[in-house]
Amino acid sequence: MIPCDAVIVGVGIVPATSLARDAGIGVNNGIIVDRRCQTSNPAVFAAGDVAEQDGFFGGRFRQETYQNAADQAQAAALAMLGQEVSYCKPMWYWSDQFDLNIQFCGQIPVDAEVAIRGEMDSNAFVAFFLAGQAIEGVLTVNRAPDMGVGKRLVERRARASAASLADAGVSLRDLLKQAS
Ligand SMILES: Cc1cc2nc3c(=O)[nH]c(=O)nc-3n(C[C@H](O)[C@H](O)[C@H](O)COP(=O)(O)OP(=O)(O)OC[C@H]3O[C@@H](n4cnc5c(N)ncnc54)[C@H](O)[C@@H]3O)c2cc1C
């Protein structure tokens, strides 16, 4: 027995890549795709959990989120139709757990400086994860409207001080405008 206050069960997936592998298509941690969602076989496209893609902050990985499955599928469809596509988005996901709406965008950098806007005890707050002054990750708990701006701050690689992000008197939209 291990005494503890809480237990977190992490349930994930293993990508079904055997069909692609058997067809001679490049597979690593998932089916390897470029920013057009094209595999090593130009007639074959992959999207969603199964696709290993360019990471927004570098590296290659699979995104296991509903939003990526929807957005990357759309990008793959446009690419199949011959349109210009360069899909590379920061991860964004949400989950409703009892009375909590939890959303996250981006990544949590190593040694991140964390700025909290709102009171964590109130179960309604925003957390910003900074690398230097670059906003790389945004977490909202019961503050979904703030994710609209938070996502764009991450996508635009906006910079701001932890003090201004934590200050509820500073408009996030103004910080976004300054970053544009
Ligand atoms: C427990 C759990 C909780 C999650 N919670 C969240 C969440 O809160 N928020 C969030 O954003 N994401 C969440 N996710 C992730 C989200 O469910 C996935 O990112 C999303 O469903 C991926 O969609 P997809 O179309 O890429 O893959 P899937 O939804 O897995 O669809 C792939 C389909 O392909 C089929 N298939 C596989 N091989 C073959 C084959 N050879 N021939 C024909 N069909 C085949 C499979 O049966 C499956 O139906 C969760 C996932 C899990 C497991």
PDB file of C-alpha atoms and ligand atoms in Angstrom, residues 11-13 16 19 47-50 63-67 69 92-97, ligand 1:
ATOM      1  CA  VAL A  11      -4.841   6.739 -19.858  1.00  0.00           C
ATOM      2  CA  GLY A  12      -3.293   7.094 -23.285  1.00  0.00           C
ATOM      3  CA  ILE A  13      -3.128   5.375 -26.642  1.00  0.00           C
ATOM      4  CA  ALA A  16      -2.176   2.089 -34.984  1.00  0.00           C
ATOM      5  CA  LEU A  19      -1.141  -0.485 -41.894  1.00  0.00           C
ATOM      6  CA  ALA A  47      -3.815  13.455 -39.500  1.00  0.00           C
ATOM      7  CA  GLY A  48      -4.747  13.289 -35.850  1.00  0.00           C
ATOM      8  CA  ASP A  49      -3.326  11.215 -33.034  1.00  0.00           C
ATOM      9  CA  VAL A  50      -1.543   8.866 -35.409  1.00  0.00           C
ATOM     10  CA  GLN A  63      -0.592  15.699 -30.644  1.00  0.00           C
ATOM     11  CA  GLU A  64      -3.276  13.745 -28.863  1.00  0.00           C
ATOM     12  CA  THR A  65      -6.115  16.291 -28.804  1.00  0.00           C
ATOM     13  CA  TYR A  66      -9.548  16.621 -30.385  1.00  0.00           C
ATOM     14  CA  GLN A  67      -8.666  20.044 -31.774  1.00  0.00           C
ATOM     15  CA  ALA A  69      -7.554  15.864 -35.016  1.00  0.00           C
ATOM     16  CA  TRP A  92      -4.590  23.245 -27.371  1.00  0.00           C
ATOM     17  CA  TYR A  93      -6.936  21.058 -25.417  1.00  0.00           C
ATOM     18  CA  TRP A  94      -9.717  21.283 -22.888  1.00  0.00           C
ATOM     19  CA  SER A  95     -11.482  19.022 -20.495  1.00  0.00           C
ATOM     20  CA  ASP A  96     -14.523  19.371 -18.249  1.00  0.00           C
ATOM     21  CA  GLN A  97     -13.924  17.707 -14.902  1.00  0.00           C
TER      22      GLN A  97
HETATM   23  C1  LIG B   1      -9.261   8.523 -22.107  1.00  0.00           C
HETATM   24  C2  LIG B   1      -9.040   9.650 -23.085  1.00  0.00           C
HETATM   25  C3  LIG B   1      -9.460  10.932 -22.739  1.00  0.00           C
HETATM   26  C4  LIG B   1      -9.248  11.993 -23.613  1.00  0.00           C
HETATM   27  N1  LIG B   1      -9.635  13.257 -23.253  1.00  0.00           N
HETATM   28  C5  LIG B   1      -9.406  14.288 -24.079  1.00  0.00           C
HETATM   29  C6  LIG B   1      -9.764  15.617 -23.721  1.00  0.00           C
HETATM   30  O1  LIG B   1     -10.294  15.853 -22.642  1.00  0.00           O
HETATM   31  N2  LIG B   1      -9.503  16.617 -24.586  1.00  0.00           N
HETATM   32  C7  LIG B   1      -8.899  16.393 -25.814  1.00  0.00           C
HETATM   33  O2  LIG B   1      -8.687  17.342 -26.578  1.00  0.00           O
HETATM   34  N3  LIG B   1      -8.555  15.148 -26.187  1.00  0.00           N
HETATM   35  C8  LIG B   1      -8.790  14.093 -25.359  1.00  0.00           C
HETATM   36  N4  LIG B   1      -8.421  12.825 -25.716  1.00  0.00           N
HETATM   37  C9  LIG B   1      -7.773  12.648 -27.022  1.00  0.00           C
HETATM   38  C10 LIG B   1      -8.794  12.611 -28.163  1.00  0.00           C
HETATM   39  O3  LIG B   1      -9.768  11.613 -27.876  1.00  0.00           O
HETATM   40  C11 LIG B   1      -8.028  12.257 -29.440  1.00  0.00           C
HETATM   41  O4  LIG B   1      -7.006  13.206 -29.647  1.00  0.00           O
HETATM   42  C12 LIG B   1      -8.918  12.238 -30.685  1.00  0.00           C
HETATM   43  O5  LIG B   1     -10.025  11.386 -30.528  1.00  0.00           O
HETATM   44  C13 LIG B   1      -8.078  11.781 -31.864  1.00  0.00           C
HETATM   45  O6  LIG B   1      -8.884  11.661 -33.018  1.00  0.00           O
HETATM   46  P1  LIG B   1      -8.360  10.812 -34.236  1.00  0.00           P
HETATM   47  O7  LIG B   1      -9.440  10.907 -35.286  1.00  0.00           O
HETATM   48  O8  LIG B   1      -6.978  11.203 -34.592  1.00  0.00           O
HETATM   49  O9  LIG B   1      -8.225   9.311 -33.697  1.00  0.00           O
HETATM   50  P2  LIG B   1      -9.394   8.324 -33.119  1.00  0.00           P
HETATM   51  O10 LIG B   1     -10.520   9.105 -32.510  1.00  0.00           O
HETATM   52  O11 LIG B   1      -8.652   7.336 -32.275  1.00  0.00           O
HETATM   53  O12 LIG B   1      -9.926   7.641 -34.449  1.00  0.00           O
HETATM   54  C14 LIG B   1      -9.118   6.711 -35.195  1.00  0.00           C
HETATM   55  C15 LIG B   1     -10.074   5.670 -35.760  1.00  0.00           C
HETATM   56  O13 LIG B   1      -9.366   4.861 -36.721  1.00  0.00           O
HETATM   57  C16 LIG B   1      -9.764   3.515 -36.539  1.00  0.00           C
HETATM   58  N5  LIG B   1      -8.718   2.643 -37.133  1.00  0.00           N
HETATM   59  C17 LIG B   1      -7.477   2.379 -36.667  1.00  0.00           C
HETATM   60  N6  LIG B   1      -6.821   1.543 -37.525  1.00  0.00           N
HETATM   61  C18 LIG B   1      -7.668   1.314 -38.545  1.00  0.00           C
HETATM   62  C19 LIG B   1      -7.571   0.522 -39.733  1.00  0.00           C
HETATM   63  N7  LIG B   1      -6.457  -0.164 -40.051  1.00  0.00           N
HETATM   64  N8  LIG B   1      -8.636   0.504 -40.548  1.00  0.00           N
HETATM   65  C20 LIG B   1      -9.765   1.211 -40.272  1.00  0.00           C
HETATM   66  N9  LIG B   1      -9.899   1.978 -39.152  1.00  0.00           N
HETATM   67  C21 LIG B   1      -8.870   2.020 -38.312  1.00  0.00           C
HETATM   68  C22 LIG B   1      -9.897   3.359 -35.036  1.00  0.00           C
HETATM   69  O14 LIG B   1     -10.715   2.249 -34.709  1.00  0.00           O
HETATM   70  C23 LIG B   1     -10.584   4.689 -34.677  1.00  0.00           C
HETATM   71  O15 LIG B   1     -11.985   4.613 -34.756  1.00  0.00           O
HETATM   72  C24 LIG B   1      -8.638  11.760 -24.875  1.00  0.00           C
HETATM   73  C25 LIG B   1      -8.251  10.451 -25.217  1.00  0.00           C
HETATM   74  C26 LIG B   1      -8.433   9.416 -24.332  1.00  0.00           C
HETATM   75  C27 LIG B   1      -7.979   8.026 -24.731  1.00  0.00           C
END
